[in-house]
GROMACS .gro file of C-alpha atoms in nm:
model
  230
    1UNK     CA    1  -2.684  11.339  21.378
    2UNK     CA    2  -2.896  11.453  21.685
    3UNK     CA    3  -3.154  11.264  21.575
    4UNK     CA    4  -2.983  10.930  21.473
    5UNK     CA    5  -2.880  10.897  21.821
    6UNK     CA    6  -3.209  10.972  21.928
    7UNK     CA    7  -3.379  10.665  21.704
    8UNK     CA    8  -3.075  10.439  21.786
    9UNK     CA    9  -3.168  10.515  22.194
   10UNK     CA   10  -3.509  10.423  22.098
   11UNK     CA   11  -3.488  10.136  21.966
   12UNK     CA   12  -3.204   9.996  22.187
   13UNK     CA   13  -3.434  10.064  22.489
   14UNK     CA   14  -3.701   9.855  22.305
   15UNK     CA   15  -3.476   9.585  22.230
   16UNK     CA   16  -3.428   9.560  22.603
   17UNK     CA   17  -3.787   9.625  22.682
   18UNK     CA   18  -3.894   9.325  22.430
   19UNK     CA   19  -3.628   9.124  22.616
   20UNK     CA   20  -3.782   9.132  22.925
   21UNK     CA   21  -4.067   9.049  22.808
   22UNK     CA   22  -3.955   8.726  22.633
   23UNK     CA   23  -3.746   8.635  22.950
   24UNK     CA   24  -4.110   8.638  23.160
   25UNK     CA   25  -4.292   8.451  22.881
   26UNK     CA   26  -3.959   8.175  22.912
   27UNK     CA   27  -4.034   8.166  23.307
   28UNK     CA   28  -4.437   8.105  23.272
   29UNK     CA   29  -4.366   7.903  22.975
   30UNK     CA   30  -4.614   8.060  22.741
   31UNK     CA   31  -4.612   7.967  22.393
   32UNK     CA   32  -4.760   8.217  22.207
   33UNK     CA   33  -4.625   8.523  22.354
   34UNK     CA   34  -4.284   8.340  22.249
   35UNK     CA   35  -4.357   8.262  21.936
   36UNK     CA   36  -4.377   8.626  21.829
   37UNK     CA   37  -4.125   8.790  22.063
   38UNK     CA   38  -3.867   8.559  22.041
   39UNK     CA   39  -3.788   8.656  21.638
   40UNK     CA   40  -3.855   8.993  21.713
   41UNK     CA   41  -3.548   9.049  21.909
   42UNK     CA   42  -3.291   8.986  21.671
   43UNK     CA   43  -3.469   9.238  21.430
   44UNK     CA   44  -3.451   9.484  21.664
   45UNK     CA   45  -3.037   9.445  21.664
   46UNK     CA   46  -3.029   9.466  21.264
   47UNK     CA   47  -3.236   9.807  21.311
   48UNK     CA   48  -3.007   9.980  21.523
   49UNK     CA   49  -2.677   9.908  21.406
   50UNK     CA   50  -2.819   9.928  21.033
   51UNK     CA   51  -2.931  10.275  21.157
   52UNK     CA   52  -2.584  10.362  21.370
   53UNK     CA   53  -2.317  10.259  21.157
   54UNK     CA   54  -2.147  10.392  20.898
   55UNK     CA   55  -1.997  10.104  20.722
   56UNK     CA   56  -2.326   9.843  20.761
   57UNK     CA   57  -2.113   9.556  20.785
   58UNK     CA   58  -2.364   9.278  20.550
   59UNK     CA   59  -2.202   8.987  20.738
   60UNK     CA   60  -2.271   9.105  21.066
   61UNK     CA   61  -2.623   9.141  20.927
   62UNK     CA   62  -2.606   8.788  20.806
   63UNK     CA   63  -2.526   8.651  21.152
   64UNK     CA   64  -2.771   8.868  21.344
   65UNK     CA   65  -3.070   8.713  21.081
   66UNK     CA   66  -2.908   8.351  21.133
   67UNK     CA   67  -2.966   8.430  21.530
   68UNK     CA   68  -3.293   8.484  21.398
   69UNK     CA   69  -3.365   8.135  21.289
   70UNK     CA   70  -3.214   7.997  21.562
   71UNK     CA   71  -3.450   8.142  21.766
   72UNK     CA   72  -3.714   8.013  21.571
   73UNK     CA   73  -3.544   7.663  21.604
   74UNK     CA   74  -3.576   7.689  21.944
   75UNK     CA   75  -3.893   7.740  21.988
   76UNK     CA   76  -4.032   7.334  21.927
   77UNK     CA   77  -3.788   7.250  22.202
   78UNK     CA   78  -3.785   6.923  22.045
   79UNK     CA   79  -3.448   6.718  21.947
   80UNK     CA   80  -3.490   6.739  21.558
   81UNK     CA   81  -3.515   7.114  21.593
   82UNK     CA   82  -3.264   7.153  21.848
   83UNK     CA   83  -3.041   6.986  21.617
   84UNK     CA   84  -3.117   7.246  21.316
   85UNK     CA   85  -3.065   7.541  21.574
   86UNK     CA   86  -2.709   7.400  21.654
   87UNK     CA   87  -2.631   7.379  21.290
   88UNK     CA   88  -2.753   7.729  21.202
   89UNK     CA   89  -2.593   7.902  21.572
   90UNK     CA   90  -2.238   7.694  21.410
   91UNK     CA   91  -2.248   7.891  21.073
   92UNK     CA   92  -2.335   8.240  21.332
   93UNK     CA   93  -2.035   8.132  21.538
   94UNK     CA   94  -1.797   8.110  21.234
   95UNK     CA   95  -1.923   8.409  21.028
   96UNK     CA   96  -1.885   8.595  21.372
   97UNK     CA   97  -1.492   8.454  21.468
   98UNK     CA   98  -1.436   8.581  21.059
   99UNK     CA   99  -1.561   8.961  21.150
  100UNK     CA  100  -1.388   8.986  21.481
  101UNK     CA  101  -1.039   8.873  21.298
  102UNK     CA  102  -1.132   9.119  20.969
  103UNK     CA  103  -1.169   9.423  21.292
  104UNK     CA  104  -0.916   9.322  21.554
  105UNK     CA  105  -0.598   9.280  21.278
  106UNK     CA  106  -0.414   8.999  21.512
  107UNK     CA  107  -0.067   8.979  21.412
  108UNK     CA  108   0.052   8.724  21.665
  109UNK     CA  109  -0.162   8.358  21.722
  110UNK     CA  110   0.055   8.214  22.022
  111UNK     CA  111  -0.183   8.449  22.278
  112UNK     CA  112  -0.431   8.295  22.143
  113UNK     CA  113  -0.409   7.959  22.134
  114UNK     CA  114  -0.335   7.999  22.548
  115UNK     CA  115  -0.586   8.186  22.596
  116UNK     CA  116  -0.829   7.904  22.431
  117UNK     CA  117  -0.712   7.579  22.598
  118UNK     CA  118  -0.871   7.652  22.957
  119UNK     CA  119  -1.226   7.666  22.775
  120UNK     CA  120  -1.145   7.418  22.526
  121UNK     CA  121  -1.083   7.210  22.874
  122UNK     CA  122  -1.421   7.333  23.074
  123UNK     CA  123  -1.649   7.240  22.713
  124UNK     CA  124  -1.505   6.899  22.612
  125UNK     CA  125  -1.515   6.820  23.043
  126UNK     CA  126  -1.867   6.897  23.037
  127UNK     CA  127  -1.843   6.702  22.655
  128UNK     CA  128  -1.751   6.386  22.808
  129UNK     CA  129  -1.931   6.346  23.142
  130UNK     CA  130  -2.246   6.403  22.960
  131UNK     CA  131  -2.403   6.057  22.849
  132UNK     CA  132  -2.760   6.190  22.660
  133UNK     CA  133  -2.596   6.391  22.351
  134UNK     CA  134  -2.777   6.251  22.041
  135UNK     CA  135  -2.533   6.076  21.771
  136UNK     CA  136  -2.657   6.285  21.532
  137UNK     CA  137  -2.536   6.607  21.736
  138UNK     CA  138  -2.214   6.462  21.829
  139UNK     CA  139  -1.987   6.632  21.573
  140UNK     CA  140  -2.157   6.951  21.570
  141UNK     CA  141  -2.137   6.964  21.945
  142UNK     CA  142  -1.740   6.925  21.876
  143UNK     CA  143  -1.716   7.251  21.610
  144UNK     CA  144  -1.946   7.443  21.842
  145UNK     CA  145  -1.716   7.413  22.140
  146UNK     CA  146  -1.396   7.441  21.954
  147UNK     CA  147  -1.520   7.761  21.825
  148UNK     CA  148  -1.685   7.898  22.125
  149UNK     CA  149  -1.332   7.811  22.271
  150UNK     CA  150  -1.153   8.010  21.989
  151UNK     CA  151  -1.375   8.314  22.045
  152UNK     CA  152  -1.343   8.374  22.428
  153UNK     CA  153  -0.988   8.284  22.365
  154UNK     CA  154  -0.959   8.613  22.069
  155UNK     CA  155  -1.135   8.854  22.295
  156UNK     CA  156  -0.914   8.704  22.633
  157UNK     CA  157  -0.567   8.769  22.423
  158UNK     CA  158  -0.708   9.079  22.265
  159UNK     CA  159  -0.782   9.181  22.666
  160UNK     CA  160  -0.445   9.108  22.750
  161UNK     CA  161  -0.244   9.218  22.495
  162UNK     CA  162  -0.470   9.520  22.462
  163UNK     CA  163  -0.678   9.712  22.733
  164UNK     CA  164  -0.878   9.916  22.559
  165UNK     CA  165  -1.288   9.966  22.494
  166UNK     CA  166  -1.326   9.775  22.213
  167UNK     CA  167  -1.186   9.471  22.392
  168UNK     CA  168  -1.273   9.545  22.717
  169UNK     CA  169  -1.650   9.523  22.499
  170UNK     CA  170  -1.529   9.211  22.316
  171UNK     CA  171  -1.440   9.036  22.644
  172UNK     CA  172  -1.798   9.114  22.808
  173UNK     CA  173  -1.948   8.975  22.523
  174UNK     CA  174  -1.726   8.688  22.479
  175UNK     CA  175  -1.798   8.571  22.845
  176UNK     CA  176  -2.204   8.630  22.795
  177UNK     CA  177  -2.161   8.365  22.480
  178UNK     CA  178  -1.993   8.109  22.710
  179UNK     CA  179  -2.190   8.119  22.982
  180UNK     CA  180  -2.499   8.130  22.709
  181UNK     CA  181  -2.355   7.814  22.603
  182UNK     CA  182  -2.302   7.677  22.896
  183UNK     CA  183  -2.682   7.718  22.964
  184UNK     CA  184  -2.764   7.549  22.688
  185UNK     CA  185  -2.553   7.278  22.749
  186UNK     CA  186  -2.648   7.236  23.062
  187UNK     CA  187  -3.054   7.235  22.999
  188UNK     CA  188  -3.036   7.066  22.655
  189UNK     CA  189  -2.800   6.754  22.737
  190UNK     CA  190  -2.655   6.736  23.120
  191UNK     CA  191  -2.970   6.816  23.290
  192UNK     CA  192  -3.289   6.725  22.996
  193UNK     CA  193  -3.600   6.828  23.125
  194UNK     CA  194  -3.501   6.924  23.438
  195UNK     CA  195  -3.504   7.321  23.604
  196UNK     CA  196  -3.638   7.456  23.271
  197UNK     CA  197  -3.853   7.707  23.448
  198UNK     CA  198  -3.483   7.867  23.547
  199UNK     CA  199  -3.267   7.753  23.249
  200UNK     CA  200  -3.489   7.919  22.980
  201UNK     CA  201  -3.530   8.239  23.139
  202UNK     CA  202  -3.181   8.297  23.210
  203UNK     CA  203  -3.062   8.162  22.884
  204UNK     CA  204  -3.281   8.407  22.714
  205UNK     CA  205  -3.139   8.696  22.929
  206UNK     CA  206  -2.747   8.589  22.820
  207UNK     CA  207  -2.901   8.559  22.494
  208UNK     CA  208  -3.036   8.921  22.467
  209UNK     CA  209  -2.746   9.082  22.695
  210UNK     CA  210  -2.428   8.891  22.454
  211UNK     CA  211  -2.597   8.958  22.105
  212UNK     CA  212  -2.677   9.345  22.216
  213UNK     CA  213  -2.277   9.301  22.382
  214UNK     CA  214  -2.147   9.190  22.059
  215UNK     CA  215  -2.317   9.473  21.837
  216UNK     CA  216  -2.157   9.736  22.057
  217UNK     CA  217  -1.837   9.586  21.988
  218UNK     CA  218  -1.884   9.584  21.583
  219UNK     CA  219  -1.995   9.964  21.644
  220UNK     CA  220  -1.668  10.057  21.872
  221UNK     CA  221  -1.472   9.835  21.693
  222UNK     CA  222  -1.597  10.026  21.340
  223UNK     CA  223  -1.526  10.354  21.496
  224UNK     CA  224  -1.217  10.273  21.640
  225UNK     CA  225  -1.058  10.139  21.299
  226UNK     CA  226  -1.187  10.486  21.099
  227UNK     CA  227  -1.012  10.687  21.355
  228UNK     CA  228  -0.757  10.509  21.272
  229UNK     CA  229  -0.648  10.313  21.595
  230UNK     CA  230  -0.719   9.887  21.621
   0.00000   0.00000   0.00000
């Protein structure tokens, strides 16, 4: 058991360490040190949880190899491949909303749905003042904020309702996802090719900080529901 922890401290400090590293390659914009850092990270994530837990949730898996490829698609930084990475983060973001409902066992939507509308306003407000959105990303754009909007507004509720470590942990990573999104938003469409020597960087570091956020969460939250509490 000793030892388990021991790996699972290893390789979480790498994960970080390999972070960094990607988030200085992002500032100094080079290429190839991206190219083989930025897929790395995500592996990192599937060894450590597939090492800590005991149930090895395969979906979770699934979603942590998607965020895989969208790395990847990011990569080009082109509009054809940004397109592809918002299609592949969409199918993350559902299989992701599916795991948190089959862990946090809500009984009662009404939370909720409050809890969603404030950043189902701040999305679609940045949505509508922003004129260079391709018409081929228009739709996607939608789902994407409707379910980032549905996630923080699960892990707000679940907060509220519930103050306890698992959603305390749900919340952090909740708010890392918007404000990754945000980011994104922000560099891709609102502000194109401007400040990308700042926008990459600290995208990257919301990046690495929510995913690593979010597997703590499927670990508590896996713990929690064997010991019997939700």
């Amino acid at each position: 058991m000793q030892n388990r922890q021991n790996i699972v401290k290893a390789l979480s400090i790498s994960y970080f360490v390999v972070a960094i590293f990607e988030v200085i390659a992002e500032f100094f914009a080079n290429r190839p040190i991206i190219c083989i850092l930025k897929p790395i990270i995500p592996l990192f994530l599937v060894a450590v949880y597939y090492i800590e837990s005991d149930k090895k949730n395969i979906l979770f898996i699934v979603s942590l190899l998607l965020s895989l490829i969208t790395n990847i698609l990011f990569i080009p930084n082109t509009p054809q491949y940004l397109f592809y990475a918002v299609i592949v983060f969409t199918i993350y973001r559902i299989i992701s909303i599916y795991i948190i409902f089959s862990l946090q066992k809500v009984i009662d939507f009404i939370p909720i749905v409050i809890a969603t509308a404030p950043f189902l306003l701040i999305f679609f407000y940045l949505f509508i003042e922003t004129a260079e959105i391709p018409e081929n990303s228009f739709y996607i754009i939608v789902i994407q904020n409707i379910l980032m909007s549905l996630l923080a507004g699960i892990a707000l509720a679940s907060y509220v309702m519930n103050d306890n470590k698992q959603n305390s942990i749900l919340l952090i990573s909740a708010l890392l996802f918007v404000m990754l999104q945000f980011v994104v938003f922000v560099e891709k469409y609102f502000l194109k090719n401007e400040f990308e020597e700042l926008f990459r960087p600290l995208a990257m570091t919301l990046n690495s900080l929510a995913f690593f956020t979010f597997y703590k969460y499927i670990i508590t939250a896996e713990k929690s529901n064997n010991n019997g509490f939700s």
